[in-house]
Amino acid sequence: MRQIYLLEGKEDGDIIGENDEPIGQEEEPLVSVHAIVGATSHQTMRIRDNIKKKVIIILIDSRSTHNFLDVIVVKRTGCVVQQNKPLMVAMADGTKIASTATCKQLVWSMQDKEFKSDMRLIPLGRCDMVGWKESGVTRNYNGSLELVTYESLKEVIVEEMSKELQGLLKKYEGIFLEPKGLPPTRPQDHHIPLLPGSVSPSIRPYWYPYVQKREIEKVVNELLTVGSIQKSVNPSYSLVLLARKKKHELANVCGLLGTEQHHNQGQVSHSSDRRAIG
């Protein structure tokens, strides 16, 4: 029975600050545990594809740092192998394997799409190839594969507009002008007739602020008490007019101070509490 353990540790050494960057340090090649035991997770996908019409098992989007190809697949497919400097690859079980060969620009197909990538040769065992994340393959929400490509932004050259479009823009150039004033008259116009130059009304609930109103009422009550002024019985200058209706019922007719401008200002008594007696 084969058992695999993944151990991660740190060696004692100089402490590197947050702003310090190691110079000349490269990422150590690593083969994940999924590639060794053939298991999958939410970040991996096992698919069946081919190299030179030979069926292979590919592990896509694993935690491995490079693209790896099993040495047995090279013999089956007859891929061109290039010998290079040995590269130590750390396995998930803690062992290290030297990779001494590479397949340059290996062409492999997946769902009628061809890919090219450099493959390091090592014995994998449970899968034939391990695809790295930067190979341009991704998954969408329903599990199917999609090809992702990246292109740099280019300067967009705007071509000259056609004569038909220029004529159309000139004909309706008023639509693109900044509006000034009210919109033109339409067949369905405003239902309320507006007077020229009219402004929105601004009517306060009281002629004076609440604090002054209380003081005025206090002074008026004192003047009424000593008899300096008296209540007005003229209904024309009341805040609320009481009009008689049939069967001697009283009805309130609301009015506002300042709306009757035809009366004689001298007839207005100096009283703030004006009541109409029905």
Coordinates of N, CA and C in Angstrom, one line a residue, residues 68-232:
F68 N 4.3 19.4 -17.2 CA 5.0 18.2 -17.1 C 4.4 17.1 -18.0
L69 N 5.3 16.3 -18.6 CA 4.9 15.2 -19.5 C 5.5 13.9 -19.0
D70 N 4.8 12.8 -19.0 CA 5.3 11.5 -18.5 C 6.3 11.0 -19.6
V71 N 7.3 10.4 -19.1 CA 8.4 9.9 -20.0 C 7.8 8.7 -20.9
I72 N 6.9 8.0 -20.4 CA 6.3 6.9 -21.2 C 5.5 7.4 -22.4
V73 N 4.9 8.6 -22.2 CA 4.1 9.1 -23.3 C 5.0 9.5 -24.5
V74 N 6.2 9.9 -24.1 CA 7.2 10.3 -25.2 C 7.5 9.1 -26.1
K75 N 7.6 8.0 -25.5 CA 7.9 6.8 -26.3 C 6.7 6.4 -27.1
R76 N 5.5 6.6 -26.6 CA 4.3 6.2 -27.3 C 4.0 7.1 -28.5
T77 N 4.3 8.4 -28.3 CA 3.9 9.4 -29.3 C 5.1 9.7 -30.2
G78 N 6.3 9.4 -29.8 CA 7.4 9.7 -30.7 C 7.8 11.2 -30.7
C79 N 7.5 11.9 -29.6 CA 7.8 13.3 -29.6 C 9.3 13.6 -29.6
V80 N 9.7 14.7 -30.2 CA 11.1 15.1 -30.2 C 11.6 15.6 -28.9
V81 N 12.6 15.0 -28.3 CA 13.1 15.3 -27.0 C 14.4 16.1 -27.1
Q82 N 14.5 17.1 -26.3 CA 15.8 17.9 -26.3 C 16.4 17.8 -24.9
Q83 N 17.6 17.4 -24.9 CA 18.4 17.3 -23.6 C 18.8 18.7 -23.2
N84 N 18.7 18.9 -21.9 CA 19.1 20.2 -21.4 C 19.6 20.0 -20.0
K85 N 19.9 21.2 -19.3 CA 20.5 21.1 -18.0 C 19.5 20.5 -17.0
P86 N 20.0 19.6 -16.1 CA 19.0 19.0 -15.2 C 18.3 20.0 -14.3
L87 N 17.0 19.8 -14.1 CA 16.2 20.7 -13.3 C 15.6 19.8 -12.2
M88 N 15.9 20.1 -10.9 CA 15.3 19.4 -9.8 C 13.9 19.8 -9.6
V89 N 13.0 18.8 -9.6 CA 11.6 19.0 -9.4 C 11.2 18.4 -8.1
A90 N 10.5 19.2 -7.2 CA 10.1 18.7 -5.9 C 8.7 18.1 -6.1
M91 N 8.6 16.8 -5.6 CA 7.3 16.1 -5.6 C 6.6 16.4 -4.3
A92 N 5.3 16.2 -4.4 CA 4.4 16.5 -3.2 C 4.8 15.6 -2.0
D93 N 5.3 14.4 -2.3 CA 5.7 13.5 -1.2 C 7.0 13.8 -0.6
G94 N 7.7 14.8 -1.0 CA 8.9 15.3 -0.4 C 10.2 14.9 -1.2
T95 N 10.1 14.0 -2.1 CA 11.2 13.6 -2.9 C 11.5 14.6 -4.0
K96 N 12.7 14.5 -4.6 CA 13.0 15.3 -5.7 C 13.5 14.5 -6.9
I97 N 13.1 14.9 -8.1 CA 13.4 14.1 -9.3 C 14.1 15.1 -10.2
A98 N 15.1 14.6 -10.9 CA 15.8 15.5 -11.8 C 15.2 15.3 -13.2
S99 N 14.8 16.4 -13.8 CA 14.3 16.5 -15.2 C 15.4 16.9 -16.1
T100 N 15.8 16.0 -17.0 CA 16.9 16.3 -17.9 C 16.6 16.5 -19.3
A101 N 15.3 16.5 -19.6 CA 14.8 16.6 -21.0 C 13.6 17.4 -21.1
T102 N 13.4 18.0 -22.3 CA 12.2 18.9 -22.6 C 11.7 18.6 -24.0
C103 N 10.4 18.7 -24.1 CA 9.7 18.7 -25.4 C 9.3 20.1 -25.7
K104 N 10.1 20.7 -26.7 CA 9.8 22.1 -27.0 C 8.6 22.2 -27.9
Q105 N 7.7 23.2 -27.5 CA 6.5 23.5 -28.3 C 5.8 22.3 -28.7
L106 N 5.5 21.4 -27.7 CA 4.7 20.2 -28.0 C 3.2 20.6 -28.3
V107 N 2.8 20.1 -29.4 CA 1.4 20.4 -29.9 C 0.5 19.3 -29.4
W108 N -0.6 19.7 -28.7 CA -1.6 18.8 -28.2 C -2.9 19.4 -28.3
S109 N -3.9 18.6 -28.6 CA -5.3 19.0 -29.0 C -6.2 18.7 -27.8
M110 N -7.2 19.6 -27.7 CA -8.3 19.4 -26.7 C -9.5 20.0 -27.2
Q111 N -10.6 19.2 -27.4 CA -11.9 19.7 -27.9 C -11.7 20.6 -29.1
D112 N -11.0 20.0 -30.1 CA -10.8 20.6 -31.4 C -10.0 21.9 -31.3
K113 N -9.3 22.1 -30.2 CA -8.4 23.2 -30.1 C -7.0 22.7 -29.9
E114 N -6.0 23.4 -30.6 CA -4.6 23.0 -30.5 C -3.9 23.9 -29.6
F115 N -3.0 23.4 -28.8 CA -2.2 24.2 -27.9 C -0.7 23.8 -28.1
K116 N 0.1 24.8 -27.8 CA 1.6 24.6 -27.8 C 2.2 25.0 -26.5
S117 N 3.0 24.2 -26.0 CA 3.7 24.5 -24.7 C 4.9 23.6 -24.5
D118 N 5.9 24.2 -23.8 CA 7.1 23.4 -23.4 C 6.8 22.4 -22.3
M119 N 7.2 21.2 -22.4 CA 6.9 20.1 -21.4 C 8.2 19.6 -20.8
R120 N 8.3 19.6 -19.5 CA 9.4 19.0 -18.8 C 9.1 17.5 -18.6
L121 N 10.0 16.6 -18.9 CA 9.8 15.2 -18.8 C 10.2 14.6 -17.4
I122 N 9.2 14.0 -16.8 CA 9.4 13.3 -15.5 C 8.4 12.2 -15.4
P123 N 8.7 11.2 -14.6 CA 7.7 10.1 -14.5 C 6.6 10.5 -13.6
L124 N 5.4 10.5 -14.1 CA 4.2 10.9 -13.4 C 3.4 9.7 -12.8
G125 N 3.1 8.7 -13.7 CA 2.5 7.5 -13.2 C 1.0 7.5 -13.3
R126 N 0.2 8.4 -12.6 CA -1.2 8.3 -12.6 C -1.9 9.2 -13.7
C127 N -1.1 10.0 -14.3 CA -1.6 10.8 -15.5 C -0.5 11.0 -16.5
D128 N -0.9 11.3 -17.7 CA 0.1 11.4 -18.8 C 0.7 12.8 -18.9
M129 N -0.1 13.8 -18.5 CA 0.4 15.2 -18.7 C -0.2 16.1 -17.6
V130 N 0.5 17.0 -17.1 CA 0.0 18.0 -16.2 C 0.1 19.4 -16.8
G131 N -1.1 20.0 -17.0 CA -1.2 21.3 -17.7 C -1.2 22.4 -16.6
W132 N -0.3 23.4 -16.9 CA -0.2 24.5 -16.0 C -1.3 25.5 -16.2
K133 N -1.5 26.4 -15.2 CA -2.6 27.4 -15.3 C -2.4 28.4 -16.5
E134 N -1.1 28.7 -16.8 CA -0.9 29.6 -17.8 C -0.9 29.0 -19.2
S135 N -1.4 27.8 -19.4 CA -1.5 27.2 -20.7 C -2.7 27.8 -21.5
G136 N -3.5 28.7 -20.9 CA -4.6 29.3 -21.7 C -5.9 28.6 -21.6
V137 N -6.0 27.6 -20.7 CA -7.3 26.8 -20.6 C -7.9 27.2 -19.3
T138 N -9.2 27.4 -19.4 CA -10.0 27.7 -18.2 C -11.3 26.9 -18.2
R139 N -12.1 26.9 -17.1 CA -13.4 26.3 -17.1 C -14.4 27.4 -16.8
N140 N -15.6 27.2 -17.4 CA -16.7 28.1 -17.0 C -17.6 27.4 -16.0
Y141 N -18.8 28.0 -15.7 CA -19.6 27.5 -14.6 C -20.1 26.1 -14.8
N142 N -20.4 25.6 -16.0 CA -20.9 24.3 -16.2 C -19.9 23.2 -16.5
G143 N -18.6 23.6 -16.3 CA -17.6 22.5 -16.4 C -17.0 22.4 -17.7
S144 N -17.5 23.0 -18.8 CA -16.9 22.9 -20.1 C -15.6 23.8 -20.2
L145 N -14.8 23.4 -21.2 CA -13.5 24.1 -21.3 C -13.6 25.3 -22.3
E146 N -12.9 26.3 -22.1 CA -12.8 27.5 -22.9 C -11.4 27.9 -23.2
L147 N -11.1 28.4 -24.3 CA -9.8 28.9 -24.6 C -9.7 30.4 -24.3
V148 N -8.7 30.8 -23.5 CA -8.6 32.2 -23.2 C -7.3 32.7 -23.8
T149 N -7.3 33.8 -24.5 CA -6.1 34.4 -25.1 C -6.0 35.8 -24.6
Y150 N -4.8 36.3 -24.7 CA -4.6 37.7 -24.2 C -3.9 38.5 -25.3
E151 N -4.4 39.7 -25.6 CA -3.8 40.6 -26.6 C -3.6 41.9 -26.0
S152 N -2.5 42.6 -26.4 CA -2.3 44.0 -25.9 C -3.2 44.9 -26.6
L153 N -3.5 46.1 -25.9 CA -4.3 47.1 -26.5 C -3.6 47.8 -27.7
K154 N -4.4 48.0 -28.7 CA -3.8 48.7 -29.9 C -4.6 50.0 -30.1
E155 N -3.9 50.9 -30.8 CA -4.5 52.2 -31.1 C -5.6 52.0 -32.1
V156 N -6.8 52.6 -31.8 CA -7.9 52.4 -32.7 C -7.9 53.6 -33.6
I157 N -7.9 53.4 -34.9 CA -8.0 54.4 -35.9 C -9.4 54.5 -36.4
V158 N -10.0 55.7 -36.2 CA -11.4 56.0 -36.6 C -11.4 56.3 -38.0
E159 N -12.2 55.5 -38.8 CA -12.3 55.8 -40.2 C -13.3 56.9 -40.5
E160 N -13.1 57.5 -41.6 CA -14.0 58.6 -42.0 C -15.4 58.1 -42.2
M161 N -16.4 58.9 -41.7 CA -17.8 58.5 -41.8 C -18.3 58.5 -43.3
S162 N -19.2 57.7 -43.6 CA -19.8 57.7 -44.9 C -20.6 58.9 -45.2
K163 N -20.8 59.2 -46.4 CA -21.6 60.4 -46.8 C -23.1 60.3 -46.3
E164 N -23.6 59.1 -46.4 CA -25.0 58.9 -45.9 C -25.1 59.2 -44.4
L165 N -24.1 58.8 -43.6 CA -24.2 59.1 -42.2 C -24.0 60.6 -41.9
Q166 N -23.1 61.2 -42.7 CA -22.8 62.6 -42.5 C -24.1 63.4 -42.9
G167 N -24.8 63.0 -43.9 CA -26.0 63.7 -44.3 C -27.1 63.6 -43.2
L168 N -27.2 62.4 -42.6 CA -28.2 62.1 -41.6 C -27.9 62.9 -40.3
L169 N -26.6 63.0 -40.0 CA -26.2 63.8 -38.8 C -26.5 65.3 -39.0
K170 N -26.3 65.8 -40.2 CA -26.5 67.2 -40.5 C -28.0 67.5 -40.5
K171 N -28.8 66.6 -41.0 CA -30.2 66.8 -41.1 C -30.8 66.9 -39.7
Y172 N -30.3 66.1 -38.7 CA -30.9 66.1 -37.4 C -29.9 66.6 -36.4
E173 N -29.1 67.7 -36.7 CA -28.1 68.2 -35.8 C -28.7 68.8 -34.6
G174 N -29.9 69.3 -34.7 CA -30.5 69.9 -33.5 C -30.7 69.0 -32.4
I175 N -30.8 67.7 -32.7 CA -31.0 66.7 -31.6 C -29.7 66.6 -30.7
F176 N -28.6 66.9 -31.3 CA -27.3 66.7 -30.5 C -26.8 68.0 -29.9
L177 N -27.6 69.1 -30.0 CA -27.2 70.4 -29.4 C -27.6 70.4 -27.9
E178 N -26.9 71.2 -27.2 CA -27.2 71.3 -25.7 C -28.5 72.0 -25.6
P179 N -29.5 71.5 -24.8 CA -30.8 72.2 -24.7 C -30.7 73.5 -23.9
K180 N -31.4 74.5 -24.4 CA -31.5 75.8 -23.8 C -33.0 76.2 -23.6
G181 N -33.4 76.3 -22.4 CA -34.7 76.7 -22.1 C -35.7 75.5 -22.1
L182 N -36.9 75.8 -22.1 CA -38.0 74.8 -22.1 C -38.0 74.0 -23.4
P183 N -38.5 72.8 -23.5 CA -38.7 72.1 -24.7 C -39.7 72.8 -25.6
P184 N -39.7 72.5 -26.9 CA -40.7 73.1 -27.8 C -42.1 72.6 -27.5
T185 N -43.1 73.3 -28.0 CA -44.5 73.0 -27.8 C -44.8 71.7 -28.5
R186 N -45.5 70.8 -27.8 CA -45.9 69.5 -28.3 C -47.4 69.4 -28.5
P187 N -47.9 68.5 -29.3 CA -49.4 68.4 -29.4 C -50.0 68.1 -28.1
Q188 N -49.4 67.3 -27.2 CA -49.9 67.1 -25.9 C -49.1 68.0 -24.9
D189 N -49.7 69.2 -24.7 CA -48.9 70.2 -23.9 C -49.4 70.1 -22.5
H190 N -48.8 71.0 -21.7 CA -49.1 71.0 -20.2 C -50.6 71.3 -20.0
H191 N -51.2 70.6 -19.1 CA -52.6 70.7 -18.8 C -52.9 72.0 -18.1
I192 N -52.0 72.5 -17.3 CA -52.2 73.7 -16.5 C -51.7 74.9 -17.2
P193 N -52.5 75.9 -17.6 CA -51.9 77.1 -18.3 C -51.0 77.9 -17.4
L194 N -49.8 78.2 -17.8 CA -48.8 78.9 -17.1 C -48.7 80.3 -17.6
L195 N -48.7 81.3 -16.7 CA -48.5 82.7 -17.0 C -47.1 83.0 -17.4
P196 N -46.9 83.8 -18.4 CA -45.5 84.2 -18.7 C -44.7 84.8 -17.6
G197 N -43.5 84.3 -17.3 CA -42.7 84.9 -16.2 C -43.2 84.6 -14.8
S198 N -44.1 83.6 -14.7 CA -44.6 83.2 -13.3 C -43.5 82.4 -12.6
V199 N -43.5 82.5 -11.3 CA -42.5 81.8 -10.5 C -43.3 80.9 -9.5
S200 N -42.6 80.0 -8.9 CA -43.3 79.1 -7.9 C -43.6 79.9 -6.7
P201 N -44.8 79.7 -6.1 CA -45.2 80.4 -4.9 C -44.4 79.9 -3.7
S202 N -44.2 80.8 -2.8 CA -43.5 80.5 -1.5 C -44.3 81.1 -0.4
I203 N -45.1 80.3 0.3 CA -46.0 80.8 1.4 C -45.5 80.2 2.7
R204 N -45.3 81.0 3.6 CA -44.9 80.5 5.0 C -46.1 80.2 5.8
P205 N -46.0 79.3 6.7 CA -47.1 78.9 7.6 C -47.5 80.1 8.5
Y206 N -46.5 81.0 8.8 CA -46.8 82.1 9.7 C -46.0 83.3 9.0
W207 N -46.5 84.5 9.3 CA -45.9 85.7 8.9 C -44.5 86.0 9.6
Y208 N -44.5 85.4 10.8 CA -43.3 85.6 11.6 C -42.8 84.3 12.1
P209 N -41.5 84.2 12.5 CA -41.0 83.0 13.1 C -41.8 82.6 14.3
Y210 N -41.6 81.3 14.7 CA -42.4 80.8 15.8 C -42.1 81.6 17.1
V211 N -40.9 81.9 17.4 CA -40.5 82.6 18.6 C -41.1 84.0 18.7
Q212 N -41.0 84.8 17.5 CA -41.6 86.1 17.5 C -43.2 86.0 17.5
K213 N -43.7 85.0 16.9 CA -45.2 84.8 17.0 C -45.7 84.7 18.4
R214 N -45.0 83.9 19.2 CA -45.4 83.7 20.6 C -45.3 85.1 21.4
E215 N -44.3 85.9 21.1 CA -44.2 87.1 21.8 C -45.2 88.1 21.3
I216 N -45.5 88.1 20.0 CA -46.6 89.0 19.5 C -48.0 88.6 20.1
E217 N -48.2 87.3 20.2 CA -49.5 86.9 20.8 C -49.6 87.3 22.3
K218 N -48.4 87.2 23.0 CA -48.4 87.6 24.4 C -48.7 89.1 24.6
V219 N -48.1 89.9 23.7 CA -48.3 91.3 23.8 C -49.7 91.7 23.5
V220 N -50.3 91.0 22.4 CA -51.6 91.3 22.0 C -52.6 90.9 23.1
N221 N -52.4 89.8 23.8 CA -53.3 89.4 24.9 C -53.2 90.4 26.0
E222 N -52.0 91.0 26.3 CA -51.9 92.0 27.3 C -52.6 93.3 27.0
L223 N -52.5 93.7 25.7 CA -53.2 94.9 25.2 C -54.7 94.7 25.3
L224 N -55.2 93.5 24.9 CA -56.6 93.2 25.0 C -57.1 93.2 26.4
T225 N -56.3 92.8 27.4 CA -56.7 92.7 28.8 C -56.8 94.1 29.3
V226 N -55.9 95.0 29.0 CA -56.0 96.4 29.5 C -57.0 97.3 28.7
G227 N -57.5 96.8 27.6 CA -58.4 97.5 26.8 C -57.8 98.5 25.8
S228 N -56.5 98.4 25.5 CA -55.9 99.3 24.6 C -56.3 99.0 23.1
I229 N -56.6 97.7 22.8 CA -57.2 97.3 21.5 C -58.4 96.4 21.8
Q230 N -59.1 96.2 20.7 CA -60.3 95.3 20.8 C -60.3 94.4 19.6
K231 N -61.1 93.4 19.7 CA -61.2 92.4 18.7 C -62.0 93.0 17.5
S232 N -61.6 92.6 16.3 CA -62.3 93.0 15.1 C -63.5 92.1 14.8

